[in-house]
Amino acid sequence: MSTAQLSVQGLRMAFGGIVAVDDVSFEVQPNTVHALIGPNGAGKTTVLNCISRFYNPQQGRVMFRDEAGEHDLLSRKSHRIAPLGIARTFQNLELFGELTVFDNVLIARSIGMRATLVEALLRLPRQRHEERSERERTMAILDELGLAAQAQVQIRDLPYGTQKLVELARAMALQPRLMLLDEPAAGMNNREIEALGRTLKDLQARTGATLLLIEHSMPLVMSISDRITVMHNGRFLAEGTPREIERHPAVVEAYLGGGKSGKRR
Ligand SMILES: Nc1ncnc2c1ncn2[C@@H]1O[C@H](COP(=O)(O)OP(=O)(O)OP(=O)(O)O)[C@@H](O)[C@H]1O
Ligand SMILES: [Mg+2]
């Protein structure tokens, strides 16, 4: 039997006539950084949305393994994914612009674990004042990501790259086994990307979490990934170590040729 933490087999997701993901299979081993790359429109975010159950794929199997055994993710509703220890970030931010950095991270656990959004927001005042351990945990995460100084700043007043870090902090608040990260480095400069790479590697070493990383920044992907799966036009194109992928002829060709939707943003 497979030892993979996450196994995606024969995944297919079409929107009307557009086949966004066509028979895609790959496995993610526990305690690794596994990158999912490919040109714009390759289908990467759609794969993530199927795993986290935002989308309902027409075909395929997605299995997640933990100590309790194997879990068939496609038989679960999206709100039953986070309690398994699977957290995600969004390519387009899903933060509360009016709330502070601190509060966005503080309520992440409530939203992920049990409550509806309204319940989580109603709990917020109580969490702020009473649940000390939750606040300490939140502050520790902000510290780790270098966000402590901005804890009381409203999200909407922060640069995009910093908002991406808050998204990561929210995912970390769930203390996940598996983190699904959709372009965490988007909007960051080179210095910030390097820092993010170190943070992700440290996080993974410290918590033993597995990271599935969608990313366009090749320096980041190449420096922190154990394995890389490449998609192109909805299909699996290649898989290997960073060294193998870097010089893989089909991968080079796919990037030079551009994706369905053209060049990189
Ligand atoms: N909800 C949707 N409805 C219709 N089409 C969609 C939907 N989501 C994605 N698609 C289409 O599926 C294809 C794959 O999109 P997806 O967002 O998964 O690509 P991606 O690899 O994440 O690209 P990028 O690197 O630009 O984020 C695209 O052609 C896109 O237009
Ligand atoms: Mg995407």
CSV table of C-alpha atoms and ligand atoms in Angstrom, one decimal:
chain,number,residue,atom,x,y,z
A,1,MET,CA,0.0,0.0,0.0
A,2,SER,CA,1.1,3.5,-0.7
A,3,THR,CA,2.8,5.5,2.1
A,4,ALA,CA,1.9,8.8,0.5
A,5,GLN,CA,0.3,11.4,2.7
A,6,LEU,CA,-1.8,12.7,-0.2
A,7,SER,CA,-2.6,10.7,-3.3
A,8,VAL,CA,-4.4,12.2,-6.3
A,9,GLN,CA,-5.5,9.6,-8.9
A,10,GLY,CA,-7.1,10.2,-12.3
A,11,LEU,CA,-8.5,13.6,-11.3
A,12,ARG,CA,-10.7,15.3,-13.9
A,13,MET,CA,-12.5,18.6,-13.5
A,14,ALA,CA,-14.4,20.3,-16.3
A,15,PHE,CA,-16.3,23.6,-16.3
A,16,GLY,CA,-18.8,23.3,-19.1
A,17,GLY,CA,-16.7,22.6,-22.1
A,18,ILE,CA,-13.4,23.6,-20.5
A,19,VAL,CA,-11.4,20.7,-19.1
A,20,ALA,CA,-9.3,22.4,-16.5
A,21,VAL,CA,-7.8,19.2,-15.1
A,22,ASP,CA,-7.6,16.1,-17.2
A,23,ASP,CA,-6.6,12.7,-15.7
A,24,VAL,CA,-4.0,14.1,-13.3
A,25,SER,CA,-2.3,11.8,-10.8
A,26,PHE,CA,0.5,12.4,-8.3
A,27,GLU,CA,1.5,11.5,-4.8
A,28,VAL,CA,2.9,13.7,-2.0
A,29,GLN,CA,5.1,12.0,0.6
A,30,PRO,CA,4.8,12.9,4.2
A,31,ASN,CA,7.2,15.5,5.7
A,32,THR,CA,8.2,16.8,2.3
A,33,VAL,CA,7.8,20.0,0.3
A,34,HIS,CA,6.1,19.0,-3.0
A,35,ALA,CA,5.7,21.7,-5.6
A,36,LEU,CA,3.0,21.8,-8.2
A,37,ILE,CA,4.1,24.1,-11.1
A,38,GLY,CA,3.1,24.9,-14.6
A,39,PRO,CA,2.3,27.9,-16.9
A,40,ASN,CA,-0.7,30.1,-16.3
A,41,GLY,CA,-4.0,28.2,-16.8
A,42,ALA,CA,-2.3,24.8,-16.3
A,43,GLY,CA,-4.9,23.7,-13.8
A,44,LYS,CA,-2.9,24.0,-10.6
A,45,THR,CA,-5.4,26.0,-8.5
A,46,THR,CA,-8.2,23.7,-9.8
A,47,VAL,CA,-6.4,20.7,-8.4
A,48,LEU,CA,-6.0,22.4,-5.1
A,49,ASN,CA,-9.7,23.4,-5.1
A,50,CYS,CA,-10.6,19.7,-5.7
A,51,ILE,CA,-8.4,18.6,-2.8
A,52,SER,CA,-9.9,21.1,-0.4
A,53,ARG,CA,-13.3,20.3,-1.8
A,54,PHE,CA,-14.2,23.8,-3.1
A,55,TYR,CA,-14.8,22.0,-6.4
A,56,ASN,CA,-16.5,18.7,-7.1
A,57,PRO,CA,-14.4,16.8,-9.7
A,58,GLN,CA,-16.2,14.6,-12.2
A,59,GLN,CA,-13.6,11.8,-11.8
A,60,GLY,CA,-10.8,10.7,-9.7
A,61,ARG,CA,-9.7,9.8,-6.2
A,62,VAL,CA,-8.1,11.9,-3.5
A,63,MET,CA,-6.8,10.1,-0.5
A,64,PHE,CA,-5.2,11.6,2.6
A,65,ARG,CA,-3.4,9.4,5.1
A,66,ASP,CA,-2.8,10.0,8.8
A,67,GLU,CA,-2.3,7.8,11.9
A,68,ALA,CA,-6.0,6.9,11.8
A,69,GLY,CA,-5.7,5.5,8.3
A,70,GLU,CA,-6.8,6.7,4.9
A,71,HIS,CA,-9.4,9.3,4.3
A,72,ASP,CA,-11.3,9.6,1.0
A,73,LEU,CA,-11.4,13.4,0.6
A,74,LEU,CA,-13.9,13.4,-2.2
A,75,SER,CA,-16.5,11.8,0.0
A,76,ARG,CA,-16.2,14.8,2.4
A,77,LYS,CA,-17.7,18.2,2.3
A,78,SER,CA,-15.3,21.2,2.4
A,79,HIS,CA,-15.9,22.0,6.1
A,80,ARG,CA,-14.8,18.5,7.0
A,81,ILE,CA,-11.3,18.9,5.4
A,82,ALA,CA,-9.7,21.3,7.9
A,83,PRO,CA,-10.5,19.1,10.9
A,84,LEU,CA,-8.3,16.4,9.3
A,85,GLY,CA,-5.4,18.7,9.6
A,86,ILE,CA,-5.4,20.1,6.1
A,87,ALA,CA,-5.1,23.9,5.7
A,88,ARG,CA,-4.9,26.0,2.6
A,89,THR,CA,-4.1,29.5,1.4
A,90,PHE,CA,-5.8,31.2,-1.5
A,91,GLN,CA,-4.3,32.6,-4.7
A,92,ASN,CA,-6.6,35.6,-4.3
A,93,LEU,CA,-6.6,36.6,-0.7
A,94,GLU,CA,-9.5,35.6,1.5
A,95,LEU,CA,-8.7,37.9,4.4
A,96,PHE,CA,-11.0,40.2,6.4
A,97,GLY,CA,-9.7,43.7,5.2
A,98,GLU,CA,-11.4,45.5,8.1
A,99,LEU,CA,-9.9,43.3,10.8
A,100,THR,CA,-6.3,43.5,12.1
A,101,VAL,CA,-3.6,41.0,11.3
A,102,PHE,CA,-3.9,39.5,14.8
A,103,ASP,CA,-7.7,39.0,14.6
A,104,ASN,CA,-7.5,37.5,11.1
A,105,VAL,CA,-5.1,34.8,12.5
A,106,LEU,CA,-7.0,34.5,15.8
A,107,ILE,CA,-10.3,33.5,14.2
A,108,ALA,CA,-8.7,31.2,11.6
A,109,ARG,CA,-8.9,28.3,14.0
A,110,SER,CA,-12.5,28.9,14.8
A,111,ILE,CA,-13.4,29.1,11.2
A,112,GLY,CA,-11.3,26.1,10.2
A,113,MET,CA,-12.3,23.8,13.1
A,114,ARG,CA,-15.9,24.2,13.9
A,115,ALA,CA,-17.7,27.5,13.4
A,116,THR,CA,-19.4,29.2,10.6
A,117,LEU,CA,-18.1,32.6,9.6
A,118,VAL,CA,-20.8,34.3,11.6
A,119,GLU,CA,-20.1,32.2,14.7
A,120,ALA,CA,-16.4,32.8,14.4
A,121,LEU,CA,-16.9,36.6,14.2
A,122,LEU,CA,-19.3,36.4,17.2
A,123,ARG,CA,-16.6,34.5,19.2
A,124,LEU,CA,-14.0,37.1,18.3
A,125,PRO,CA,-14.5,39.5,21.3
A,126,ARG,CA,-14.4,36.6,23.7
A,127,GLN,CA,-11.3,35.2,22.2
A,128,ARG,CA,-9.7,38.6,22.3
A,129,HIS,CA,-10.2,38.9,26.0
A,130,GLU,CA,-10.4,35.4,27.5
A,131,GLU,CA,-8.7,32.7,25.6
A,132,ARG,CA,-5.1,33.4,26.5
A,133,SER,CA,-3.6,30.3,25.0
A,134,GLU,CA,-5.2,31.1,21.7
A,135,ARG,CA,-3.8,34.6,21.8
A,136,GLU,CA,-0.4,33.4,22.7
A,137,ARG,CA,-0.4,30.9,19.9
A,138,THR,CA,-1.5,33.6,17.5
A,139,MET,CA,1.3,35.9,18.6
A,140,ALA,CA,3.9,33.1,18.3
A,141,ILE,CA,2.8,32.5,14.7
A,142,LEU,CA,3.0,36.2,13.9
A,143,ASP,CA,6.5,36.3,15.5
A,144,GLU,CA,7.7,33.3,13.4
A,145,LEU,CA,6.6,35.1,10.2
A,146,GLY,CA,8.0,38.4,11.2
A,147,LEU,CA,4.5,39.9,11.5
A,148,ALA,CA,4.5,40.8,15.2
A,149,ALA,CA,5.1,44.5,14.6
A,150,GLN,CA,2.0,44.7,12.3
A,151,ALA,CA,-0.3,42.7,14.6
A,152,GLN,CA,-2.6,45.6,15.2
A,153,VAL,CA,-2.6,46.9,11.6
A,154,GLN,CA,-5.7,46.5,9.5
A,155,ILE,CA,-5.2,44.1,6.6
A,156,ARG,CA,-6.3,46.7,4.0
A,157,ASP,CA,-3.4,49.0,5.1
A,158,LEU,CA,-0.8,46.4,4.3
A,159,PRO,CA,1.2,45.7,1.1
A,160,TYR,CA,0.1,42.7,-0.9
A,161,GLY,CA,3.2,40.7,-0.1
A,162,THR,CA,2.5,41.1,3.7
A,163,GLN,CA,-1.1,40.1,3.2
A,164,LYS,CA,0.1,36.9,1.6
A,165,LEU,CA,2.1,36.2,4.8
A,166,VAL,CA,-1.0,36.7,6.9
A,167,GLU,CA,-2.7,34.1,4.7
A,168,LEU,CA,0.1,31.7,5.6
A,169,ALA,CA,-0.2,32.6,9.3
A,170,ARG,CA,-3.9,31.7,9.1
A,171,ALA,CA,-3.1,28.3,7.6
A,172,MET,CA,-0.4,27.8,10.3
A,173,ALA,CA,-3.0,28.6,13.0
A,174,LEU,CA,-4.7,25.3,12.2
A,175,GLN,CA,-1.5,23.4,13.1
A,176,PRO,CA,-2.0,21.4,9.9
A,177,ARG,CA,-0.3,18.2,8.8
A,178,LEU,CA,-0.8,19.2,5.2
A,179,MET,CA,-0.6,22.7,4.0
A,180,LEU,CA,-1.9,23.6,0.5
A,181,LEU,CA,-0.2,26.9,-0.5
A,182,ASP,CA,-1.4,28.7,-3.6
A,183,GLU,CA,1.3,31.1,-4.8
A,184,PRO,CA,2.4,32.3,-1.3
A,185,ALA,CA,5.2,34.4,-2.9
A,186,ALA,CA,3.0,36.3,-5.3
A,187,GLY,CA,3.6,40.1,-4.9
A,188,MET,CA,6.8,39.6,-2.9
A,189,ASN,CA,10.2,41.0,-3.8
A,190,ASN,CA,13.3,38.8,-4.0
A,191,ARG,CA,14.4,39.5,-0.4
A,192,GLU,CA,10.9,38.6,0.8
A,193,ILE,CA,10.8,35.5,-1.3
A,194,GLU,CA,14.1,34.3,0.2
A,195,ALA,CA,12.8,34.9,3.7
A,196,LEU,CA,9.6,33.1,2.9
A,197,GLY,CA,11.6,30.1,1.6
A,198,ARG,CA,13.5,29.9,4.9
A,199,THR,CA,10.3,30.3,6.9
A,200,LEU,CA,8.6,27.5,5.0
A,201,LYS,CA,11.6,25.2,5.3
A,202,ASP,CA,11.9,25.9,9.1
A,203,LEU,CA,8.1,25.4,9.5
A,204,GLN,CA,8.3,22.1,7.8
A,205,ALA,CA,11.3,21.0,9.8
A,206,ARG,CA,9.8,22.1,13.1
A,207,THR,CA,6.2,20.8,12.7
A,208,GLY,CA,6.8,17.8,10.3
A,209,ALA,CA,4.0,19.2,8.2
A,210,THR,CA,3.8,18.4,4.5
A,211,LEU,CA,3.6,21.2,2.1
A,212,LEU,CA,2.0,21.2,-1.3
A,213,LEU,CA,3.2,24.4,-2.9
A,214,ILE,CA,1.9,26.0,-6.0
A,215,GLU,CA,4.3,28.7,-7.1
A,216,HIS,CA,5.6,30.6,-10.1
A,217,SER,CA,8.8,31.8,-8.4
A,218,MET,CA,11.3,29.3,-9.7
A,219,PRO,CA,14.1,30.3,-7.2
A,220,LEU,CA,11.7,29.5,-4.4
A,221,VAL,CA,10.5,26.2,-5.9
A,222,MET,CA,14.0,25.0,-6.8
A,223,SER,CA,15.4,25.9,-3.4
A,224,ILE,CA,12.8,24.3,-1.1
A,225,SER,CA,11.1,21.5,-3.0
A,226,ASP,CA,11.9,17.8,-2.5
A,227,ARG,CA,9.8,16.9,-5.5
A,228,ILE,CA,8.1,18.8,-8.3
A,229,THR,CA,5.0,17.8,-10.3
A,230,VAL,CA,4.6,19.8,-13.5
A,231,MET,CA,1.2,20.4,-15.2
A,232,HIS,CA,0.5,21.9,-18.6
A,233,ASN,CA,-2.9,22.6,-20.2
A,234,GLY,CA,-4.7,20.6,-17.6
A,235,ARG,CA,-2.5,17.5,-17.8
A,236,PHE,CA,0.3,15.9,-15.9
A,237,LEU,CA,3.6,16.8,-17.8
A,238,ALA,CA,6.5,15.6,-15.6
A,239,GLU,CA,7.6,14.8,-12.1
A,240,GLY,CA,11.0,14.7,-10.5
A,241,THR,CA,13.6,16.4,-8.2
A,242,PRO,CA,14.4,20.1,-8.8
A,243,ARG,CA,17.5,19.1,-10.7
A,244,GLU,CA,15.6,16.7,-13.0
A,245,ILE,CA,12.8,19.2,-13.6
A,246,GLU,CA,15.1,22.1,-14.3
A,247,ARG,CA,16.5,20.4,-17.4
A,248,HIS,CA,13.5,18.4,-18.4
A,249,PRO,CA,13.0,19.1,-22.2
A,250,ALA,CA,9.2,19.0,-22.0
A,251,VAL,CA,9.1,21.4,-19.0
A,252,VAL,CA,11.4,23.9,-20.6
A,253,GLU,CA,9.3,23.7,-23.8
A,254,ALA,CA,6.1,24.2,-21.9
A,255,TYR,CA,7.4,27.3,-20.2
A,256,LEU,CA,8.9,28.8,-23.3
A,257,GLY,CA,5.8,28.1,-25.3
A,258,GLY,CA,3.6,29.7,-22.6
A,259,GLY,CA,0.3,28.3,-21.2
A,260,LYS,CA,-3.2,28.4,-22.6
A,261,SER,CA,-3.7,31.8,-21.2
A,262,GLY,CA,-0.4,33.2,-22.3
A,263,LYS,CA,2.4,34.6,-20.4
A,264,ARG,CA,3.1,35.0,-16.7
A,265,ARG,CA,1.2,37.8,-15.1
B,1,LIG,N1,-14.6,28.2,-11.7
B,1,LIG,C1,-14.2,28.1,-13.0
B,1,LIG,N2,-15.0,28.2,-14.0
B,1,LIG,C2,-14.6,28.1,-15.3
B,1,LIG,N3,-13.4,27.9,-15.6
B,1,LIG,C3,-12.5,27.8,-14.7
B,1,LIG,C4,-12.8,27.8,-13.3
B,1,LIG,N4,-11.7,27.7,-12.6
B,1,LIG,C5,-10.7,27.5,-13.5
B,1,LIG,N5,-11.1,27.5,-14.7
B,1,LIG,C6,-10.4,27.4,-16.0
B,1,LIG,O1,-9.6,26.2,-15.8
B,1,LIG,C7,-8.3,26.4,-16.3
B,1,LIG,C8,-7.2,26.2,-15.2
B,1,LIG,O2,-7.3,27.2,-14.3
B,1,LIG,P1,-6.5,27.2,-13.0
B,1,LIG,O3,-6.9,28.5,-12.2
B,1,LIG,O4,-6.6,26.0,-12.3
B,1,LIG,O5,-5.0,27.4,-13.5
B,1,LIG,P2,-3.6,27.7,-12.7
B,1,LIG,O6,-2.7,26.7,-13.1
B,1,LIG,O7,-3.9,27.8,-11.3
B,1,LIG,O8,-3.2,29.1,-13.4
B,1,LIG,P3,-2.4,30.4,-12.7
B,1,LIG,O9,-1.0,30.0,-12.6
B,1,LIG,O10,-2.7,31.5,-13.7
B,1,LIG,O11,-3.0,30.6,-11.4
B,1,LIG,C9,-8.3,27.8,-16.9
B,1,LIG,O12,-8.5,27.7,-18.3
B,1,LIG,C10,-9.4,28.5,-16.2
B,1,LIG,O13,-9.9,29.5,-17.0
B,2,MG,MG,-3.7,29.4,-10.0
